[in-house]
Short mmCIF file of C-alpha atoms in Angstrom, two decimals:
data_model
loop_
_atom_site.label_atom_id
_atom_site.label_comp_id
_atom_site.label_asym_id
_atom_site.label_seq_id
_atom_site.Cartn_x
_atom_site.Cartn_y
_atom_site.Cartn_z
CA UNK A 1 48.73 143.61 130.20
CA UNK A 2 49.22 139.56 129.68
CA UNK A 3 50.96 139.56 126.65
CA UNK A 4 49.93 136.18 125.38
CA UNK A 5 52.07 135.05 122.18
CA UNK A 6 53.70 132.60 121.15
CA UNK A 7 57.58 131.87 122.44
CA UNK A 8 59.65 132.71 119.50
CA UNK A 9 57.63 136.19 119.36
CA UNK A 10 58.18 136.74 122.88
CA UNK A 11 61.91 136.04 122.95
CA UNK A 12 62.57 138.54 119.54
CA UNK A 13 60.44 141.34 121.32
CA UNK A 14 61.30 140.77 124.72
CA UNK A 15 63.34 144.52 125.09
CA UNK A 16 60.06 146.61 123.50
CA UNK A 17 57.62 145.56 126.35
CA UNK A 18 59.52 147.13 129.20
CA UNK A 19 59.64 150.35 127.02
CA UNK A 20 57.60 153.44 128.40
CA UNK A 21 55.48 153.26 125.04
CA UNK A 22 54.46 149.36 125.76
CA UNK A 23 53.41 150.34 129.08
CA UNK A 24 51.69 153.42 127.86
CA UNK A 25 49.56 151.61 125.81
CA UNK A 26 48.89 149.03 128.22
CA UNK A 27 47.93 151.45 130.85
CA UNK A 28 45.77 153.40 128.52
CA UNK A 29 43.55 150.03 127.69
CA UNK A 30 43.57 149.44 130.77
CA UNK A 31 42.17 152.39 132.20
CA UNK A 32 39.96 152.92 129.31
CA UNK A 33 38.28 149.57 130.25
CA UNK A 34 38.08 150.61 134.13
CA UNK A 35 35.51 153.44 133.07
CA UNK A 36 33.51 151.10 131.13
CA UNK A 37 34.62 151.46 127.96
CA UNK A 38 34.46 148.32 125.46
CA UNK A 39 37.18 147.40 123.57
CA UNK A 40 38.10 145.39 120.91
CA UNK A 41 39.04 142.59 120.41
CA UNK A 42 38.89 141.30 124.25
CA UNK A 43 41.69 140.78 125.73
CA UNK A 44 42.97 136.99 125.03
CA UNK A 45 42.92 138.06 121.26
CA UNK A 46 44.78 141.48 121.20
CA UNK A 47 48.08 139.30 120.06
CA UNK A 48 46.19 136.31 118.41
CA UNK A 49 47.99 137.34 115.18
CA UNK A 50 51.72 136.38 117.20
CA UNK A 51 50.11 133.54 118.81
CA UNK A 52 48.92 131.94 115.21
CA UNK A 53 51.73 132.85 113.39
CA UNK A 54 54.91 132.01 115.03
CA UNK A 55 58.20 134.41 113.86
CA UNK A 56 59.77 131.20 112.25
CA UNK A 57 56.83 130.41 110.33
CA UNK A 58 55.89 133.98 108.85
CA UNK A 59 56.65 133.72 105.08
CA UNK A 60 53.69 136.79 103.76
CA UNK A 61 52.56 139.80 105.51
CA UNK A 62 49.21 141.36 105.30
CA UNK A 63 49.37 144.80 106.95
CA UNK A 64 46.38 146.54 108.93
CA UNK A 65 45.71 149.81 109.53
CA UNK A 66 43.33 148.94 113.20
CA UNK A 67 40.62 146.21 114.16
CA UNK A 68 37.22 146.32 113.18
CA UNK A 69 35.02 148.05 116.07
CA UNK A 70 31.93 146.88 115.24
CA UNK A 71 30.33 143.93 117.94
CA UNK A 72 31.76 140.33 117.74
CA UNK A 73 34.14 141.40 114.49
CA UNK A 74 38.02 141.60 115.83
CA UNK A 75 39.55 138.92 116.82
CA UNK A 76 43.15 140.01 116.62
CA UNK A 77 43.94 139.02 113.28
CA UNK A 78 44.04 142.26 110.16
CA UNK A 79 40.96 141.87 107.72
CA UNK A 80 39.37 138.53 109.54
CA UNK A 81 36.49 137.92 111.65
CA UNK A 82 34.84 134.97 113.57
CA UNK A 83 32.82 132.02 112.53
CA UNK A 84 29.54 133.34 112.35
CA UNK A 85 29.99 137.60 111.72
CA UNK A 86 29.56 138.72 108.41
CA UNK A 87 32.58 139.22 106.02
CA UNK A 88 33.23 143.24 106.38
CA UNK A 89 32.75 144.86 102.94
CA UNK A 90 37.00 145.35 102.51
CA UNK A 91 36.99 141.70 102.68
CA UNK A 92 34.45 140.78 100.51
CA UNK A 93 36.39 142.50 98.31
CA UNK A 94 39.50 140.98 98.79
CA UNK A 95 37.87 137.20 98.16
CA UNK A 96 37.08 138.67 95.43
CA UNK A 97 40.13 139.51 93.88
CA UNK A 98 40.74 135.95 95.61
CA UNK A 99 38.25 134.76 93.25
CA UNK A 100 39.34 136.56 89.78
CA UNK A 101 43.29 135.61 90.37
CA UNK A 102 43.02 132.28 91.65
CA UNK A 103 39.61 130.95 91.13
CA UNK A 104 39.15 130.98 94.93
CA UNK A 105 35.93 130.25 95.31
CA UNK A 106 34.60 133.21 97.80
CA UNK A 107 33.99 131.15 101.47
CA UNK A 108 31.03 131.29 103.33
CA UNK A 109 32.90 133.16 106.27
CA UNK A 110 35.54 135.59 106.95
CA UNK A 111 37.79 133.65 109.07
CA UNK A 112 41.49 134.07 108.43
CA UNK A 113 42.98 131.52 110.53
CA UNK A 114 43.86 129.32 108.06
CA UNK A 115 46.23 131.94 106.34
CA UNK A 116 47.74 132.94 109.84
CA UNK A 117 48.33 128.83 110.13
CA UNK A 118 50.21 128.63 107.38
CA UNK A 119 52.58 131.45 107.85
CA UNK A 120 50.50 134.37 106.71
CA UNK A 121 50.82 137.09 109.60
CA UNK A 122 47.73 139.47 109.88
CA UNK A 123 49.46 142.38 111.75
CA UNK A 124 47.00 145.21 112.72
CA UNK A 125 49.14 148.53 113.12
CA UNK A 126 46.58 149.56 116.01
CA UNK A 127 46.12 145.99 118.16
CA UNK A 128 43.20 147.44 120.05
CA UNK A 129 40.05 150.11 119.27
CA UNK A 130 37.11 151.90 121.51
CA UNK A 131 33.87 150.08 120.14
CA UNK A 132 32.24 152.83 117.21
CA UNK A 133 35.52 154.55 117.04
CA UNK A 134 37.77 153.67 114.43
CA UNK A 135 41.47 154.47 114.29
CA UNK A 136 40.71 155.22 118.10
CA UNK A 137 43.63 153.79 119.43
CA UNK A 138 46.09 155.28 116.66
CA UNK A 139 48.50 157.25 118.89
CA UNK A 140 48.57 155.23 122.25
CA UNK A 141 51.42 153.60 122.03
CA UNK A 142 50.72 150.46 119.37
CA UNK A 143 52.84 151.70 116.19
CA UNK A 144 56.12 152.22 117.81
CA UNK A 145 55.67 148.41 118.73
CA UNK A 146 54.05 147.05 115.38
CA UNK A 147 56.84 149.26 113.41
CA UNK A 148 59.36 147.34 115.75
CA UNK A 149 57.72 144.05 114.39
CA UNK A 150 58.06 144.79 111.07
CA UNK A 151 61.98 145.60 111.37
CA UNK A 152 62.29 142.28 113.29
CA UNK A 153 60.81 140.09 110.68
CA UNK A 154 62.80 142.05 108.11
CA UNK A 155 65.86 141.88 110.05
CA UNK A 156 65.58 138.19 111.22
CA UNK A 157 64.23 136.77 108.30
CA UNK A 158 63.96 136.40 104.10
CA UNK A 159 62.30 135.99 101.12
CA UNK A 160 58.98 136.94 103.36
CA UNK A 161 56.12 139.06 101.28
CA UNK A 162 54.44 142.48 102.41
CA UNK A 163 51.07 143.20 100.86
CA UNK A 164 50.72 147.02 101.97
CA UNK A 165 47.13 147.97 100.64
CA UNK A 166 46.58 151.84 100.60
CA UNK A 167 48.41 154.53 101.93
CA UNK A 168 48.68 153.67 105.65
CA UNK A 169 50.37 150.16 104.89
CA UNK A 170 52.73 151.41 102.24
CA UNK A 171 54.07 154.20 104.72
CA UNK A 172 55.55 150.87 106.78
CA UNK A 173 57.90 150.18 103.37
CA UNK A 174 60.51 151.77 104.43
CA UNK A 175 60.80 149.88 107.59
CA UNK A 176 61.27 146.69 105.39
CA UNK A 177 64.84 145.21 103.69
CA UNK A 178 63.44 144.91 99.78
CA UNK A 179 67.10 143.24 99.26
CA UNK A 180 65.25 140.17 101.32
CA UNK A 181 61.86 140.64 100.64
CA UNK A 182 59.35 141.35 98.35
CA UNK A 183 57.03 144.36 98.73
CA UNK A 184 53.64 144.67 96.81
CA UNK A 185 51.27 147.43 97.25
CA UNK A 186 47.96 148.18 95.93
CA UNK A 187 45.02 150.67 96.89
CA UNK A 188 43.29 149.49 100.14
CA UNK A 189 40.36 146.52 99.27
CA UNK A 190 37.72 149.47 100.85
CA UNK A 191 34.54 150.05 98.33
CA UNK A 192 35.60 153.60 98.28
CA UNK A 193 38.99 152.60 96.94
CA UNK A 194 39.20 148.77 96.02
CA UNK A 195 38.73 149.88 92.09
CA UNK A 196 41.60 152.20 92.01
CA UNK A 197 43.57 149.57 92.06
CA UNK A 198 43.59 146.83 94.42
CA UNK A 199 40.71 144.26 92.19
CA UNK A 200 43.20 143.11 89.58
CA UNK A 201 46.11 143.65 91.70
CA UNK A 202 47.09 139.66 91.64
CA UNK A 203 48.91 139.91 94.71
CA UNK A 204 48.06 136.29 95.86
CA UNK A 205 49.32 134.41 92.84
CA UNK A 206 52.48 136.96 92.50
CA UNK A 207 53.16 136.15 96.81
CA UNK A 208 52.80 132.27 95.85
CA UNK A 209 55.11 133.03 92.49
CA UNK A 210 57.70 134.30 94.71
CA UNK A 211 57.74 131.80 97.18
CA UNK A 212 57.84 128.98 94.95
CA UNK A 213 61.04 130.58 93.42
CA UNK A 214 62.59 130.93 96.93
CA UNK A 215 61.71 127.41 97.66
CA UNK A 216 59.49 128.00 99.64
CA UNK A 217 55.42 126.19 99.97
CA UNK A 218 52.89 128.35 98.48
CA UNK A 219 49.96 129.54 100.86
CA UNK A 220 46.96 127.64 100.09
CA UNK A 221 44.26 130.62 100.07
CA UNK A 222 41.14 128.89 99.74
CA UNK A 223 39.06 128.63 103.07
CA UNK A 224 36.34 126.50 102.15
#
């Protein structure tokens, strides 16, 4: 597999891609695409999240579970989609908690770039999905290397912000130094669970809060 990513990614993970489990789940996309299987996102996107957000910029975390597997709708960064698809329903809802914590007005796309620009990495716990079949990809190899990116960034650097919305992202808490960073969890934006806790959460202006007291720039979170 190319692993196309940007420099200062490659250099901090450089020891997990010779691992058998990197080349496990290399092989298995790889052979799942000889028999004709799609998968998404295509292949110069599965690590568009490390190429848009390099390690020395990352300063919040958004943590998902796998991409979306639905035509035209991954493109390798958590919760976003291209110019031109249809926001997915868990991110209409988070524009609109966008909306009621920041007066964000709600954009008239669901691309994420400009987060990942400005140091906001979209990690997807699964990098890759069959087409239809969510979660498909779960237990090929990708979370022993996605858990090893979360230690890095803990490890290497501070004051960053996890937002670990429902169950499957807060399980990754314990992989992360809360004497560095600061770790907010809500239930997942999902309609099924989005009003058990995750509208009213805040989590955007309490991220920018934080950072501002660390010194650092707040993220700009409009996309209009």
């Amino acid at each position: 597999m190319d692993v196309k990513m940007e420099s200062s990614w490659k250099e901090a993970l450089r020891s997990e891609f010779s691992k058998p489990y990197f080349e496990q789940a290399a092989l298995h996309v790889k052979t799942e695409k000889s028999q004709g299987k799609i998968i998404y996102p295509p292949g110069s996107l599965i690590f568009n999240a490390f190429e848009s957000t390099p390690l020395d910029k990352v300063k919040v975390v958004i943590l998902g579970q796998d991409p979306y597997h639905g035509p035209g709708q991954a493109h390798g960064l958590c919760f976003s989609v291209p110019d031109g698809i249809p926001a997915p329903p868990s991110l209409v809802n988070i524009f609109k908690e966008l909306r009621d914590d920041l007066g964000v007005q709600i954009p008239a796309h669901g691309n994420l770039s400009h987060w990942a620009q400005q140091g906001v990495f979209l990690l997807n716990a699964s990098l890759t999905v069959r087409a239809g079949e969510p979660m498909s990809h779960a237990k090929i190899g990708w979370a022993p290397f996605t858990d090893a990116v979360i230690k890095t960034i803990s490890a290497r650097k501070k004051h960053v912000v996890f937002l670990l919305w429902g169950k499957f992202a807060q399980e990754k808490r314990i992989l992360i130094d809360e004497n560095k960073h600061l770790v907010l969890s809500a239930a997942h934006p999902s309609p099924l669970s989005a009003h058990a806790g995750f509208l009213g959460c805040r989590h955007f202006s309490k991220a920018n809060e934080w950072l501002m007291a660390k010194g650092i720039d707040p993220v700009d979170w409009a996309l209009n």
